[in-house]
PDB file of C-alpha atoms in Angstrom:
ATOM      1  CA  MET A   1     -70.516 -47.446  14.537  1.00 49.00           C
ATOM      2  CA  PRO A   2     -69.968 -50.877  13.487  1.00 58.00           C
ATOM      3  CA  ALA A   3     -70.929 -51.840  10.023  1.00 63.00           C
ATOM      4  CA  PRO A   4     -73.966 -53.813   9.440  1.00 74.00           C
ATOM      5  CA  GLN A   5     -74.038 -57.572   9.814  1.00 82.00           C
ATOM      6  CA  LEU A   6     -72.937 -59.392   6.748  1.00 88.00           C
ATOM      7  CA  ARG A   7     -75.815 -61.592   5.819  1.00 91.00           C
ATOM      8  CA  ILE A   8     -74.978 -64.607   3.381  1.00 94.00           C
ATOM      9  CA  ALA A   9     -77.346 -67.016   1.980  1.00 95.00           C
ATOM     10  CA  LEU A  10     -75.969 -69.889   0.043  1.00 97.00           C
ATOM     11  CA  PHE A  11     -79.325 -71.860  -0.515  1.00 97.00           C
ATOM     12  CA  GLY A  12     -80.570 -71.010  -4.048  1.00 96.00           C
ATOM     13  CA  ARG A  13     -78.561 -68.126  -5.815  1.00 92.00           C
ATOM     14  CA  PRO A  14     -75.741 -67.016  -3.669  1.00 92.00           C
ATOM     15  CA  ASN A  15     -76.816 -63.507  -1.948  1.00 91.00           C
ATOM     16  CA  ILE A  16     -74.161 -61.834  -0.161  1.00 90.00           C
ATOM     17  CA  ASN A  17     -74.944 -58.063   1.480  1.00 86.00           C
ATOM     18  CA  ARG A  18     -75.041 -56.014   4.496  1.00 79.00           C
ATOM     19  CA  GLU A  19     -78.490 -54.908   4.379  1.00 67.00           C
ATOM     20  CA  PRO A  20     -81.914 -56.384   3.125  1.00 59.00           C
ATOM     21  CA  GLY A  21     -82.810 -55.093  -0.212  1.00 52.00           C
ATOM     22  CA  VAL A  22     -79.178 -53.513  -1.075  1.00 53.00           C
ATOM     23  CA  GLY A  23     -77.147 -55.084  -3.902  1.00 53.00           C
ATOM     24  CA  HIS A  24     -74.774 -57.886  -3.651  1.00 61.00           C
ATOM     25  CA  VAL A  25     -71.393 -56.859  -1.900  1.00 71.00           C
ATOM     26  CA  LEU A  26     -69.670 -59.111  -4.444  1.00 81.00           C
ATOM     27  CA  GLU A  27     -70.679 -58.591  -7.961  1.00 79.00           C
ATOM     28  CA  ALA A  28     -67.849 -60.671  -9.774  1.00 85.00           C
ATOM     29  CA  HIS A  29     -68.778 -64.171 -10.234  1.00 89.00           C
ATOM     30  CA  LYS A  30     -64.976 -65.257  -9.740  1.00 92.00           C
ATOM     31  CA  LEU A  31     -65.066 -63.667  -6.585  1.00 94.00           C
ATOM     32  CA  GLN A  32     -68.232 -65.167  -5.495  1.00 94.00           C
ATOM     33  CA  GLU A  33     -67.034 -68.508  -6.387  1.00 95.00           C
ATOM     34  CA  LEU A  34     -63.788 -68.153  -4.317  1.00 97.00           C
ATOM     35  CA  PHE A  35     -65.873 -66.903  -1.212  1.00 97.00           C
ATOM     36  CA  CYS A  36     -68.554 -69.191  -1.274  1.00 96.00           C
ATOM     37  CA  TYR A  37     -65.911 -72.108  -1.585  1.00 97.00           C
ATOM     38  CA  LEU A  38     -64.391 -70.464   1.602  1.00 97.00           C
ATOM     39  CA  LEU A  39     -67.504 -70.335   3.355  1.00 97.00           C
ATOM     40  CA  LEU A  40     -68.582 -73.875   2.619  1.00 96.00           C
ATOM     41  CA  TYR A  41     -65.193 -75.485   3.840  1.00 96.00           C
ATOM     42  CA  ARG A  42     -65.131 -72.891   6.311  1.00 95.00           C
ATOM     43  CA  GLU A  43     -63.607 -75.195   9.279  1.00 94.00           C
ATOM     44  CA  ARG A  44     -60.505 -75.635   6.952  1.00 95.00           C
ATOM     45  CA  LEU A  45     -57.085 -73.859   6.576  1.00 97.00           C
ATOM     46  CA  HIS A  46     -56.819 -73.481   3.089  1.00 97.00           C
ATOM     47  CA  PRO A  47     -53.280 -73.133   1.686  1.00 97.00           C
ATOM     48  CA  ARG A  48     -52.839 -70.351  -1.005  1.00 97.00           C
ATOM     49  CA  GLU A  49     -51.060 -72.860  -3.379  1.00 96.00           C
ATOM     50  CA  VAL A  50     -54.326 -75.067  -3.164  1.00 96.00           C
ATOM     51  CA  LEU A  51     -56.472 -72.365  -3.895  1.00 97.00           C
ATOM     52  CA  ALA A  52     -54.649 -70.960  -6.859  1.00 97.00           C
ATOM     53  CA  ASP A  53     -54.659 -74.214  -8.634  1.00 96.00           C
ATOM     54  CA  ARG A  54     -58.427 -74.915  -7.873  1.00 95.00           C
ATOM     55  CA  PHE A  55     -59.504 -71.592  -9.219  1.00 96.00           C
ATOM     56  CA  TRP A  56     -56.904 -70.420 -11.891  1.00 96.00           C
ATOM     57  CA  ASN A  57     -55.379 -74.000 -12.963  1.00 93.00           C
ATOM     58  CA  ASP A  58     -55.545 -72.697 -16.614  1.00 93.00           C
ATOM     59  CA  PHE A  59     -52.640 -70.394 -15.980  1.00 95.00           C
ATOM     60  CA  SER A  60     -48.928 -71.018 -14.883  1.00 94.00           C
ATOM     61  CA  SER A  61     -48.218 -70.978 -11.045  1.00 93.00           C
ATOM     62  CA  SER A  62     -47.051 -67.658 -10.770  1.00 95.00           C
ATOM     63  CA  GLN A  63     -49.679 -66.058 -12.616  1.00 96.00           C
ATOM     64  CA  ALA A  64     -52.423 -68.198 -10.663  1.00 96.00           C
ATOM     65  CA  ARG A  65     -51.074 -67.063  -7.456  1.00 96.00           C
ATOM     66  CA  THR A  66     -51.088 -63.296  -8.777  1.00 96.00           C
ATOM     67  CA  HIS A  67     -54.640 -63.700  -9.696  1.00 96.00           C
ATOM     68  CA  LEU A  68     -55.396 -65.310  -6.146  1.00 97.00           C
ATOM     69  CA  ARG A  69     -53.780 -62.525  -4.469  1.00 96.00           C
ATOM     70  CA  LYS A  70     -55.831 -59.898  -6.379  1.00 96.00           C
ATOM     71  CA  ALA A  71     -59.148 -61.707  -5.510  1.00 96.00           C
ATOM     72  CA  LEU A  72     -58.353 -61.915  -1.912  1.00 95.00           C
ATOM     73  CA  TRP A  73     -57.749 -58.233  -1.905  1.00 92.00           C
ATOM     74  CA  GLU A  74     -60.689 -57.452  -3.838  1.00 92.00           C
ATOM     75  CA  ILE A  75     -63.016 -59.496  -1.600  1.00 93.00           C
ATOM     76  CA  GLN A  76     -61.475 -58.203   1.335  1.00 88.00           C
ATOM     77  CA  SER A  77     -62.178 -54.990   0.456  1.00 86.00           C
ATOM     78  CA  ALA A  78     -65.427 -55.627  -0.489  1.00 86.00           C
ATOM     79  CA  LEU A  79     -66.280 -57.026   2.859  1.00 84.00           C
ATOM     80  CA  GLY A  80     -64.930 -53.935   4.551  1.00 72.00           C
ATOM     81  CA  GLY A  81     -61.196 -54.378   4.256  1.00 49.00           C
ATOM     82  CA  PRO A  82     -58.742 -55.296   7.273  1.00 46.00           C
ATOM     83  CA  SER A  83     -59.687 -53.642  10.349  1.00 51.00           C
ATOM     84  CA  PRO A  84     -57.721 -53.100  13.438  1.00 45.00           C
ATOM     85  CA  GLY A  85     -60.454 -55.468  15.522  1.00 55.00           C
ATOM     86  CA  LEU A  86     -59.490 -59.232  14.334  1.00 57.00           C
ATOM     87  CA  ASN A  87     -62.905 -60.369  14.993  1.00 61.00           C
ATOM     88  CA  GLU A  88     -64.484 -57.741  12.234  1.00 73.00           C
ATOM     89  CA  ARG A  89     -62.411 -59.439   9.534  1.00 84.00           C
ATOM     90  CA  VAL A  90     -64.381 -62.361   7.794  1.00 90.00           C
ATOM     91  CA  LEU A  91     -61.248 -63.777   5.980  1.00 93.00           C
ATOM     92  CA  LEU A  92     -57.889 -64.329   7.998  1.00 93.00           C
ATOM     93  CA  ILE A  93     -55.142 -64.120   5.451  1.00 93.00           C
ATOM     94  CA  ASP A  94     -51.354 -64.853   5.605  1.00 93.00           C
ATOM     95  CA  PRO A  95     -48.664 -65.415   3.032  1.00 93.00           C
ATOM     96  CA  GLU A  96     -49.437 -69.056   3.373  1.00 95.00           C
ATOM     97  CA  ALA A  97     -52.927 -69.653   3.964  1.00 97.00           C
ATOM     98  CA  VAL A  98     -56.711 -68.398   3.996  1.00 97.00           C
ATOM     99  CA  GLN A  99     -59.337 -69.279   6.389  1.00 95.00           C
ATOM    100  CA  VAL A 100     -62.760 -67.835   7.371  1.00 95.00           C
ATOM    101  CA  ASN A 101     -62.745 -66.047  10.718  1.00 93.00           C
ATOM    102  CA  GLN A 102     -65.721 -67.740  12.300  1.00 89.00           C
ATOM    103  CA  ARG A 103     -65.932 -65.225  15.326  1.00 89.00           C
ATOM    104  CA  ALA A 104     -66.664 -62.362  12.631  1.00 89.00           C
ATOM    105  CA  ASN A 105     -69.861 -60.413  12.665  1.00 87.00           C
ATOM    106  CA  PHE A 106     -71.800 -62.399   9.847  1.00 91.00           C
ATOM    107  CA  TRP A 107     -74.716 -64.743   9.632  1.00 94.00           C
ATOM    108  CA  LEU A 108     -74.392 -67.791   7.115  1.00 96.00           C
ATOM    109  CA  ASP A 109     -77.713 -69.661   6.325  1.00 97.00           C
ATOM    110  CA  ILE A 110     -76.156 -73.096   5.924  1.00 97.00           C
ATOM    111  CA  ALA A 111     -74.307 -72.500   9.365  1.00 97.00           C
ATOM    112  CA  GLU A 112     -77.584 -71.785  11.151  1.00 97.00           C
ATOM    113  CA  PHE A 113     -79.338 -74.695   8.970  1.00 98.00           C
ATOM    114  CA  GLU A 114     -76.660 -77.431   9.962  1.00 97.00           C
ATOM    115  CA  GLN A 115     -76.390 -76.164  13.656  1.00 97.00           C
ATOM    116  CA  VAL A 116     -80.281 -76.746  14.041  1.00 97.00           C
ATOM    117  CA  PHE A 117     -80.038 -80.290  12.513  1.00 97.00           C
ATOM    118  CA  HIS A 118     -76.967 -81.097  14.787  1.00 97.00           C
ATOM    119  CA  GLN A 119     -79.417 -80.566  17.464  1.00 96.00           C
ATOM    120  CA  VAL A 120     -82.023 -82.977  16.641  1.00 96.00           C
ATOM    121  CA  LYS A 121     -80.371 -85.401  14.294  1.00 95.00           C
ATOM    122  CA  ASP A 122     -80.461 -88.291  16.457  1.00 94.00           C
ATOM    123  CA  ARG A 123     -84.208 -88.124  17.750  1.00 95.00           C
ATOM    124  CA  PRO A 124     -87.229 -89.014  15.515  1.00 95.00           C
ATOM    125  CA  GLY A 125     -89.809 -86.534  14.958  1.00 96.00           C
ATOM    126  CA  GLU A 126     -92.148 -88.168  17.435  1.00 95.00           C
ATOM    127  CA  GLN A 127     -89.744 -87.444  20.170  1.00 96.00           C
ATOM    128  CA  ILE A 128     -89.063 -83.751  19.244  1.00 96.00           C
ATOM    129  CA  ASP A 129     -90.530 -81.017  21.672  1.00 96.00           C
ATOM    130  CA  ASP A 130     -92.245 -78.051  20.666  1.00 97.00           C
ATOM    131  CA  LEU A 131     -89.214 -75.866  20.724  1.00 97.00           C
ATOM    132  CA  ALA A 132     -87.095 -78.015  18.761  1.00 97.00           C
ATOM    133  CA  ALA A 133     -89.956 -78.442  16.314  1.00 97.00           C
ATOM    134  CA  LYS A 134     -90.098 -74.630  15.691  1.00 97.00           C
ATOM    135  CA  GLN A 135     -86.430 -74.241  15.097  1.00 97.00           C
ATOM    136  CA  LEU A 136     -86.882 -76.918  12.422  1.00 98.00           C
ATOM    137  CA  GLN A 137     -89.535 -75.180  10.759  1.00 98.00           C
ATOM    138  CA  ALA A 138     -87.441 -71.966  10.798  1.00 97.00           C
ATOM    139  CA  ALA A 139     -84.799 -74.047   9.337  1.00 98.00           C
ATOM    140  CA  VAL A 140     -86.614 -75.664   6.563  1.00 98.00           C
ATOM    141  CA  GLU A 141     -87.653 -72.057   5.549  1.00 97.00           C
ATOM    142  CA  LEU A 142     -84.019 -71.025   5.028  1.00 97.00           C
ATOM    143  CA  TYR A 143     -83.670 -73.702   2.222  1.00 97.00           C
ATOM    144  CA  ARG A 144     -84.801 -71.305  -0.519  1.00 95.00           C
ATOM    145  CA  GLY A 145     -83.416 -73.845  -3.326  1.00 95.00           C
ATOM    146  CA  ASP A 146     -80.443 -76.141  -3.480  1.00 96.00           C
ATOM    147  CA  LEU A 147     -77.112 -75.016  -2.543  1.00 97.00           C
ATOM    148  CA  LEU A 148     -75.539 -72.720  -4.945  1.00 96.00           C
ATOM    149  CA  ASP A 149     -78.192 -73.517  -7.388  1.00 94.00           C
ATOM    150  CA  GLY A 150     -76.927 -73.270 -11.004  1.00 92.00           C
ATOM    151  CA  TRP A 151     -73.487 -74.072 -10.104  1.00 95.00           C
ATOM    152  CA  TYR A 152     -71.877 -77.229 -11.380  1.00 92.00           C
ATOM    153  CA  HIS A 153     -68.410 -77.107  -9.768  1.00 92.00           C
ATOM    154  CA  ASP A 154     -66.822 -80.461  -8.589  1.00 91.00           C
ATOM    155  CA  TRP A 155     -66.350 -78.908  -5.206  1.00 92.00           C
ATOM    156  CA  CYS A 156     -70.140 -77.822  -4.487  1.00 93.00           C
ATOM    157  CA  LEU A 157     -72.039 -80.928  -5.887  1.00 95.00           C
ATOM    158  CA  TYR A 158     -71.097 -83.285  -2.848  1.00 92.00           C
ATOM    159  CA  GLU A 159     -72.178 -80.690  -0.452  1.00 95.00           C
ATOM    160  CA  ARG A 160     -75.328 -79.974  -2.436  1.00 96.00           C
ATOM    161  CA  GLU A 161     -76.453 -83.539  -1.944  1.00 96.00           C
ATOM    162  CA  ARG A 162     -75.616 -83.678   1.409  1.00 96.00           C
ATOM    163  CA  LEU A 163     -77.396 -80.627   2.414  1.00 97.00           C
ATOM    164  CA  GLN A 164     -80.530 -81.648   0.430  1.00 97.00           C
ATOM    165  CA  GLN A 165     -80.480 -84.917   2.351  1.00 97.00           C
ATOM    166  CA  ILE A 166     -80.257 -83.025   5.569  1.00 98.00           C
ATOM    167  CA  PHE A 167     -83.285 -80.979   4.345  1.00 98.00           C
ATOM    168  CA  LEU A 168     -85.442 -83.981   3.381  1.00 98.00           C
ATOM    169  CA  SER A 169     -84.478 -85.426   6.903  1.00 97.00           C
ATOM    170  CA  MET A 170     -85.838 -82.324   8.662  1.00 98.00           C
ATOM    171  CA  LEU A 171     -88.926 -82.592   6.759  1.00 98.00           C
ATOM    172  CA  ASP A 172     -89.358 -86.212   7.737  1.00 97.00           C
ATOM    173  CA  LYS A 173     -89.027 -85.129  11.245  1.00 98.00           C
ATOM    174  CA  LEU A 174     -91.627 -82.490  10.759  1.00 98.00           C
ATOM    175  CA  MET A 175     -93.932 -84.923   9.568  1.00 98.00           C
ATOM    176  CA  GLY A 176     -93.562 -87.270  12.723  1.00 97.00           C
ATOM    177  CA  TYR A 177     -93.959 -84.514  15.016  1.00 98.00           C
ATOM    178  CA  CYS A 178     -97.341 -83.308  13.115  1.00 98.00           C
ATOM    179  CA  GLU A 179     -98.556 -86.782  13.137  1.00 97.00           C
ATOM    180  CA  ILE A 180     -98.240 -87.135  16.927  1.00 97.00           C
ATOM    181  CA  HIS A 181     -99.613 -83.593  17.777  1.00 97.00           C
ATOM    182  CA  HIS A 182    -102.612 -84.261  15.101  1.00 97.00           C
ATOM    183  CA  TYR A 183    -101.336 -81.547  13.085  1.00 98.00           C
ATOM    184  CA  TYR A 184    -102.194 -83.454   9.976  1.00 98.00           C
ATOM    185  CA  GLU A 185    -102.644 -80.876   7.241  1.00 97.00           C
ATOM    186  CA  GLN A 186     -99.259 -79.531   8.100  1.00 97.00           C
ATOM    187  CA  GLY A 187     -97.687 -83.078   7.958  1.00 98.00           C
ATOM    188  CA  ILE A 188     -99.063 -83.606   4.807  1.00 98.00           C
ATOM    189  CA  ASP A 189     -97.496 -80.442   3.338  1.00 98.00           C
ATOM    190  CA  TYR A 190     -94.183 -81.584   4.607  1.00 98.00           C
ATOM    191  CA  GLY A 191     -94.724 -84.848   3.025  1.00 98.00           C
ATOM    192  CA  VAL A 192     -95.667 -83.228  -0.628  1.00 98.00           C
ATOM    193  CA  SER A 193     -92.398 -81.281  -0.252  1.00 97.00           C
ATOM    194  CA  ILE A 194     -90.317 -84.472   0.245  1.00 98.00           C
ATOM    195  CA  LEU A 195     -91.888 -86.022  -2.704  1.00 97.00           C
ATOM    196  CA  ARG A 196     -90.983 -82.941  -4.889  1.00 96.00           C
ATOM    197  CA  TYR A 197     -87.396 -84.256  -4.410  1.00 95.00           C
ATOM    198  CA  ASP A 198     -87.790 -87.966  -4.334  1.00 94.00           C
ATOM    199  CA  ARG A 199     -91.252 -88.916  -5.682  1.00 95.00           C
ATOM    200  CA  ALA A 200     -90.221 -92.516  -5.078  1.00 95.00           C
ATOM    201  CA  GLN A 201     -89.447 -92.373  -1.104  1.00 95.00           C
ATOM    202  CA  GLU A 202     -91.647 -95.304  -0.238  1.00 96.00           C
ATOM    203  CA  GLN A 203     -91.781 -94.172   3.507  1.00 96.00           C
ATOM    204  CA  THR A 204     -92.828 -90.728   2.792  1.00 97.00           C
ATOM    205  CA  HIS A 205     -95.999 -92.077   0.753  1.00 98.00           C
ATOM    206  CA  CYS A 206     -96.828 -94.388   3.783  1.00 97.00           C
ATOM    207  CA  ARG A 207     -96.529 -91.453   6.279  1.00 97.00           C
ATOM    208  CA  LEU A 208     -98.804 -89.595   3.965  1.00 98.00           C
ATOM    209  CA  MET A 209    -101.174 -92.478   3.507  1.00 98.00           C
ATOM    210  CA  ARG A 210    -101.469 -92.417   7.401  1.00 97.00           C
ATOM    211  CA  LEU A 211    -101.737 -88.638   7.802  1.00 98.00           C
ATOM    212  CA  HIS A 212    -104.565 -88.790   5.080  1.00 98.00           C
ATOM    213  CA  PHE A 213    -106.444 -91.520   7.083  1.00 97.00           C
ATOM    214  CA  LEU A 214    -105.800 -89.699  10.648  1.00 97.00           C
ATOM    215  CA  ALA A 215    -107.433 -86.842   9.016  1.00 97.00           C
ATOM    216  CA  GLY A 216    -110.564 -88.587   8.033  1.00 97.00           C
ATOM    217  CA  ASP A 217    -109.610 -88.612   4.359  1.00 97.00           C
ATOM    218  CA  ARG A 218    -110.020 -92.231   3.338  1.00 97.00           C
ATOM    219  CA  THR A 219    -110.171 -91.318  -0.151  1.00 97.00           C
ATOM    220  CA  GLY A 220    -106.866 -89.346  -0.031  1.00 97.00           C
ATOM    221  CA  ALA A 221    -105.227 -92.258   1.448  1.00 97.00           C
ATOM    222  CA  LEU A 222    -106.124 -94.452  -1.309  1.00 97.00           C
ATOM    223  CA  ARG A 223    -105.213 -91.800  -3.926  1.00 97.00           C
ATOM    224  CA  GLN A 224    -101.587 -91.708  -2.051  1.00 97.00           C
ATOM    225  CA  TYR A 225    -101.179 -95.267  -2.345  1.00 97.00           C
ATOM    226  CA  GLU A 226    -102.039 -95.140  -6.057  1.00 97.00           C
ATOM    227  CA  ARG A 227     -99.330 -92.426  -6.316  1.00 97.00           C
ATOM    228  CA  CYS A 228     -96.919 -94.355  -4.408  1.00 97.00           C
ATOM    229  CA  ALA A 229     -97.297 -97.372  -6.709  1.00 97.00           C
ATOM    230  CA  SER A 230     -96.866 -95.411  -9.852  1.00 96.00           C
ATOM    231  CA  ALA A 231     -93.748 -93.586  -8.738  1.00 96.00           C
ATOM    232  CA  LEU A 232     -92.123 -96.710  -7.550  1.00 95.00           C
ATOM    233  CA  HIS A 233     -93.141 -98.464 -10.736  1.00 96.00           C
ATOM    234  CA  GLU A 234     -91.720 -95.661 -12.853  1.00 95.00           C
ATOM    235  CA  GLU A 235     -88.737 -94.932 -11.003  1.00 94.00           C
ATOM    236  CA  LEU A 236     -87.463 -98.265  -9.899  1.00 94.00           C
ATOM    237  CA  ALA A 237     -89.505-100.850 -11.422  1.00 94.00           C
ATOM    238  CA  ILE A 238     -90.808-102.457  -8.230  1.00 95.00           C
ATOM    239  CA  ALA A 239     -94.079-102.328  -6.673  1.00 94.00           C
ATOM    240  CA  PRO A 240     -94.908-101.290  -3.014  1.00 92.00           C
ATOM    241  CA  SER A 241     -93.611-103.322  -0.185  1.00 89.00           C
TER     242      SER A 241
END
């Protein structure tokens, strides 16, 4: 019987398990760091020398390579160990390099998130169909928090910002979809979510004013303008355009 699918969530605090409600497959923080790094850059082939230097740069080269070799063995063991079927190995490890086997049986939240965005990135929200909107709604629900929340390693800061911008773009597209389909209250909820991350986003304030007005809430639209003016003044020292 095949092992249950490995499920990996990197949004918010990392969660790596094989069954809902079961503890992490990887408990040691250093092992989590190395594995999450490999998953984040899963399309790359990673030379062992580079990995050893990145994660154990306080040690000599030989000691760093020893630590890497031990860490890779522990990760492979925790994930199920090397098995006869190549596709069952999450990591492909050889004497020179390591890479993620993207044909292995695992689910990764950021991979699904990015795949949905790739399908709609060139279409404004007003032009997406119902199926694409449902996929976007499911994708934004995956965003439980910023990537690897609480981690401040240089290698994840850029990716955290990039994925957050994708998340905000998804919410903006859903606002456009909701406006054109008269789902005004839902569109307002998406706009409020954007402003939690960027309260000086004038385009979002404008969309929210319009949604309030279309929903018959003229007072709400005027209040939204006041919030916009206040945010722009406090954050950027400018007035609304």
